[in-house]
Short mmCIF file of C-alpha atoms in Angstrom, two decimals:
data_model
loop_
_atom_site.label_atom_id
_atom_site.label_comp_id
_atom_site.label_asym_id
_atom_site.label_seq_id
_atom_site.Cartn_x
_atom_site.Cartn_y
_atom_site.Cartn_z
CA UNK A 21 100.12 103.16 86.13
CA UNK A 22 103.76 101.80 87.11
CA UNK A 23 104.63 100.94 90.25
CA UNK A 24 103.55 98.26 92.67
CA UNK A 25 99.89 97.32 93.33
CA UNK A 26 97.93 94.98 96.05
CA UNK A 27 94.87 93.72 96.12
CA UNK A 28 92.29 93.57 97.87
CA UNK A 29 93.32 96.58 99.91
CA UNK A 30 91.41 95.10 102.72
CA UNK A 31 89.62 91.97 103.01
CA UNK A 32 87.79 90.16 106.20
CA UNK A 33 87.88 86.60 106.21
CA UNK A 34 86.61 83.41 107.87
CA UNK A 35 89.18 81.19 109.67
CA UNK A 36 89.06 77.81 107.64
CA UNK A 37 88.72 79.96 104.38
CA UNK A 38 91.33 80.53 101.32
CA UNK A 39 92.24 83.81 101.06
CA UNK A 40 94.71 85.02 98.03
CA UNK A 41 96.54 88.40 97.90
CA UNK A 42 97.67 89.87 94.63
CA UNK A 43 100.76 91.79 94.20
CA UNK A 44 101.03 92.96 90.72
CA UNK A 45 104.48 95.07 89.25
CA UNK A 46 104.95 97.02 86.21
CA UNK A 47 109.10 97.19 86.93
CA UNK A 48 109.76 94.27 85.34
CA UNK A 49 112.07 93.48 88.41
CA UNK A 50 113.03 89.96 89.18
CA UNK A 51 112.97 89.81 92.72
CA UNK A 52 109.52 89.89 94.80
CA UNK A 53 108.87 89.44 98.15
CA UNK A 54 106.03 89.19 100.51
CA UNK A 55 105.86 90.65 104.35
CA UNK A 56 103.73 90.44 106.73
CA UNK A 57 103.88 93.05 110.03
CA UNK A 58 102.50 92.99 113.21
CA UNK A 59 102.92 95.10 116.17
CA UNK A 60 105.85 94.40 118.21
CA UNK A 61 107.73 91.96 115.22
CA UNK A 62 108.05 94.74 112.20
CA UNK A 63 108.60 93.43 109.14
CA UNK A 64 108.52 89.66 108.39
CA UNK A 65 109.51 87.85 105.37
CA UNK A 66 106.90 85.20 104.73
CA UNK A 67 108.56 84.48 100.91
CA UNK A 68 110.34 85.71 97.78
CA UNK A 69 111.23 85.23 94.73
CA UNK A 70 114.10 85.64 92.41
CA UNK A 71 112.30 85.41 88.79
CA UNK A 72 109.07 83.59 87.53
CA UNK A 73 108.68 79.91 88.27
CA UNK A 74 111.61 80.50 91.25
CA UNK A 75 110.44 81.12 94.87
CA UNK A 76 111.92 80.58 98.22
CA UNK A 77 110.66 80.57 101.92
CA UNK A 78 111.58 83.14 104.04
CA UNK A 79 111.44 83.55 107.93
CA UNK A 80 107.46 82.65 108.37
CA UNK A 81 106.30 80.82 105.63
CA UNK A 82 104.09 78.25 107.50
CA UNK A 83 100.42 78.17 106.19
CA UNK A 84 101.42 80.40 103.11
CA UNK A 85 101.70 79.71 99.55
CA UNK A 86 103.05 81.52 96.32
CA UNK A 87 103.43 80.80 93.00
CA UNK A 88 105.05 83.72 90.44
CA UNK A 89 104.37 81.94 86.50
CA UNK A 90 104.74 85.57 85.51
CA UNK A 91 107.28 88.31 86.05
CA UNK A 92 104.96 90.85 86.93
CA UNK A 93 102.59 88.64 89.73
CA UNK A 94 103.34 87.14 92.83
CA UNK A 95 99.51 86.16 94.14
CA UNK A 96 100.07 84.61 98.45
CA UNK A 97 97.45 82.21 99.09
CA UNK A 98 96.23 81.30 102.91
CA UNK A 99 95.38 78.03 102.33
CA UNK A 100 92.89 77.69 105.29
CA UNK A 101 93.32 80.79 107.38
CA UNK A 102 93.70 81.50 110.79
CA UNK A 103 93.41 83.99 113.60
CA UNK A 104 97.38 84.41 113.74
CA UNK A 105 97.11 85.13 110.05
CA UNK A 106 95.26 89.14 110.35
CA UNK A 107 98.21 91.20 109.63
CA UNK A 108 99.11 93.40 107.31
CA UNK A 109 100.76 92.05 104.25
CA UNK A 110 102.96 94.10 102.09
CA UNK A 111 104.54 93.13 98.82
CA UNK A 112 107.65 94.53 97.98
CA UNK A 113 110.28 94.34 94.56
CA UNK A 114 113.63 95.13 93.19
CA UNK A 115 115.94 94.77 90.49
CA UNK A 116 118.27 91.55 90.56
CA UNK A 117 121.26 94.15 89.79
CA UNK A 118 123.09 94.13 93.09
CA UNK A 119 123.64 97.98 91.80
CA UNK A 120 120.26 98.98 92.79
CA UNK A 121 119.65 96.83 95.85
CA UNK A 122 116.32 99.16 97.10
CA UNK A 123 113.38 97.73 97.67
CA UNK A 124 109.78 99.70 96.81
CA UNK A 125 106.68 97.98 98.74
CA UNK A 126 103.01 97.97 97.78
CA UNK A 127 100.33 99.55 99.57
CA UNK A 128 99.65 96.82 101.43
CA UNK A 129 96.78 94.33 102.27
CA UNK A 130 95.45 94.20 105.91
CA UNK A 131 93.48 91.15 106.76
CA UNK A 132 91.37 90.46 109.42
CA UNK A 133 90.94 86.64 109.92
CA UNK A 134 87.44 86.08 112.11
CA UNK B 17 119.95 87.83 117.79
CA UNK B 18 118.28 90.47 115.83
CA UNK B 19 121.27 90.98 113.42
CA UNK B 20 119.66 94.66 112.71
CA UNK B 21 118.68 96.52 115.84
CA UNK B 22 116.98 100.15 116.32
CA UNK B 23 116.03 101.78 119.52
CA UNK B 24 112.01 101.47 119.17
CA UNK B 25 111.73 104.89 121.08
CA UNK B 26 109.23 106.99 120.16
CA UNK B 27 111.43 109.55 120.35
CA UNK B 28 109.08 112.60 121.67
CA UNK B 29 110.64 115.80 120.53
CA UNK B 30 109.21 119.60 119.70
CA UNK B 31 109.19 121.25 116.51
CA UNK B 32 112.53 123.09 115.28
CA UNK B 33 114.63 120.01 117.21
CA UNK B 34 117.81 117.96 115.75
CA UNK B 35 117.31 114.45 116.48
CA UNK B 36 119.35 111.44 115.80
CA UNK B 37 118.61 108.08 115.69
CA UNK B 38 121.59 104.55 115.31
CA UNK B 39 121.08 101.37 113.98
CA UNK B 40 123.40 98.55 114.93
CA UNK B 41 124.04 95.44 112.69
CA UNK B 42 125.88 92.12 113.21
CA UNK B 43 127.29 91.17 109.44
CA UNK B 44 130.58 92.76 108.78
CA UNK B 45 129.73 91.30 105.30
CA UNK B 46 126.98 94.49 104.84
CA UNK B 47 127.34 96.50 101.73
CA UNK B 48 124.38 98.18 101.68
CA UNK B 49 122.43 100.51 103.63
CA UNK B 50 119.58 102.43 103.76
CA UNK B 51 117.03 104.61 105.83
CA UNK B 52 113.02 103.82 104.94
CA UNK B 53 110.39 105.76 106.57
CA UNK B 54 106.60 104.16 107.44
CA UNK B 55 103.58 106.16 108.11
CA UNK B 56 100.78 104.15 110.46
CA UNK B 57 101.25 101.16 108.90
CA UNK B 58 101.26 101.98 105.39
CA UNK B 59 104.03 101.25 103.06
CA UNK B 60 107.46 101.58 103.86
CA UNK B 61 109.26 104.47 101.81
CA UNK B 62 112.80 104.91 100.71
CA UNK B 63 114.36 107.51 102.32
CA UNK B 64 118.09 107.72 101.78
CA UNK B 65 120.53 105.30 101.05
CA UNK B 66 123.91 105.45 103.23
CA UNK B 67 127.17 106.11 101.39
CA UNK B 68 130.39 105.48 102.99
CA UNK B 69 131.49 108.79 103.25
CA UNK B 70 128.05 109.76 104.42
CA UNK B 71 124.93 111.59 102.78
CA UNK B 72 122.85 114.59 103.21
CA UNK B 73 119.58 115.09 101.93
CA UNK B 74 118.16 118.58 102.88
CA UNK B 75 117.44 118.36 106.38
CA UNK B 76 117.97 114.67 106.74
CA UNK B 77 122.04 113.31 106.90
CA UNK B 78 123.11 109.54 106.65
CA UNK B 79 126.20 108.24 108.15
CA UNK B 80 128.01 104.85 108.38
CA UNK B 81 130.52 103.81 111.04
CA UNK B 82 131.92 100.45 109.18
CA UNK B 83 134.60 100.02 112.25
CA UNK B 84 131.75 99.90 115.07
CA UNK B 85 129.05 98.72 112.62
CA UNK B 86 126.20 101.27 112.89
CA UNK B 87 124.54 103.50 110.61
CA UNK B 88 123.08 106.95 111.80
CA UNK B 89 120.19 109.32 110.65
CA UNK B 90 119.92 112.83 111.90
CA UNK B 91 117.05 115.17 111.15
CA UNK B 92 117.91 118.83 111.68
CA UNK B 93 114.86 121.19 111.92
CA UNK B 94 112.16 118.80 112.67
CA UNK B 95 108.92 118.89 111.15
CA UNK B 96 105.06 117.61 112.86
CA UNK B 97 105.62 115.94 109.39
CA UNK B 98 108.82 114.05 109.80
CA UNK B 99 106.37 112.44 112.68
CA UNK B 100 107.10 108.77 111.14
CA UNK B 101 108.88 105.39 111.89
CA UNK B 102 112.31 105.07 110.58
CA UNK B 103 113.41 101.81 109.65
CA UNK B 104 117.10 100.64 108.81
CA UNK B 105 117.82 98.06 106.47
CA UNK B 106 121.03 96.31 105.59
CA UNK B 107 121.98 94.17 102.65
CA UNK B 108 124.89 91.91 102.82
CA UNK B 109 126.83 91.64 99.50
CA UNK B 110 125.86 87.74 99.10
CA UNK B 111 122.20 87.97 99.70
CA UNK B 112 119.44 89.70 98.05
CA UNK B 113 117.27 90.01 101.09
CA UNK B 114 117.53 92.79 102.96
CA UNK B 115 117.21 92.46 107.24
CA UNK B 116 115.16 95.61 108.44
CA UNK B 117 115.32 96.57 111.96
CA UNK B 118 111.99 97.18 113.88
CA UNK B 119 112.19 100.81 113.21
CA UNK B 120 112.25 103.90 115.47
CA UNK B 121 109.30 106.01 116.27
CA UNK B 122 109.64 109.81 116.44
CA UNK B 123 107.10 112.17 117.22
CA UNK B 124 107.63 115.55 116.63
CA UNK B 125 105.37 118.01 118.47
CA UNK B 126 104.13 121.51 118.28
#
């Protein structure tokens, strides 16, 4: 189906652990992003990325990781996770033409960090 | 400074009401804007995007102020379904990443 997908759709965790979300888009858009929200901060930009092999760190990247070697992924790892880390994490695209400048989000990931 | 801001709220009104809710940004540089709506936590939806000379979507009309630097959303005939949070988000010309304010909670009653 086209659109944007995440997975898992909810995962528990261990602190310590690695934990990777996948964000998968049949758009072929260049830009992805990835969120995380939290009561009382909305949406956060944790990274994004302008086309495969190109990311950049947004407003919370600490203890987050991406990579993007294909157009249509853009897996975040939690390299050793922590309590601070349960959220929910949404992925989000959109076209690089500054014509269509909306943005269409995933369902979203929540993770609970024990 | 938040450079988007949005009342939190919730905004508690009955059925049948006309509600409106502003959005204030900081970068004069803003070309693009837009109204998303989020259910509980799941994924943020587009809306409506906000024209210059304003937009109207069935019940739900977008305005921009450019002078004063807010954009507006009023919802005429409220719904319990409309019962959402209503996020702005603003896109300066430069920049592909959008700022999104904290969104504005509206429950609409019986």
């Amino acid at each position: 189906d086209a659109g944007i997908t995440q997975s898992p759709r909810y995962k528990i965790t261990e602190t310590g652990r690695q934990v990777t979300l996948m964000c998968h888009q049949t758009w072929s858009h260049s830009y992805m992003f990835w969120y995380r929200q939290d009561l009382g901060h909305g949406l956060r930009l944790i990274y994004y990325s302008a086309a495969a092999d190109i990311t950049d760190k947004g407003e919370v990247p600490d203890g987050y990781v991406v990579s993007r070697s294909k157009t249509e992924n853009f897996p975040l790892t939690l390299e050793s996770a922590t309590r601070s880390q349960t959220s929910v994490y949404f992925c989000a695209s959109r076209y690089r033409d500054r014509g269509y400048p909306e943005q269409y989000f995933g369902p979203g990931t929540r993770l609970t960090v024990t | 400074r938040k450079e988007v801001e949005q009342d939190p709220g919730p905004f508690n009104v009955p059925e049948g009401a006309t509600v409106a809710f502003n959005c204030t940004y900081s970068n004069s540089a803003s070309q693009s804007f837009f109204w998303y709506r989020q259910d509980c936590r799941k994924e943020p939806k587009l809306l409506m995007s906000v024209y210059s000379s304003g937009n109207e979507d069935g019940r739900f009309t977008a305005q921009l102020n450019r002078a004063s630097q807010y954009i507006s959303l009023l919802i005429r005939d409220s719904k319990l379904s409309d019962s959402a949070t209503y996020l702005c988000v603003v896109n300066d010309g430069g920049s592909y990443i959008p700022t999104f304010g904290r969104g504005t909670s509206l429950i609409v009653h019986p």
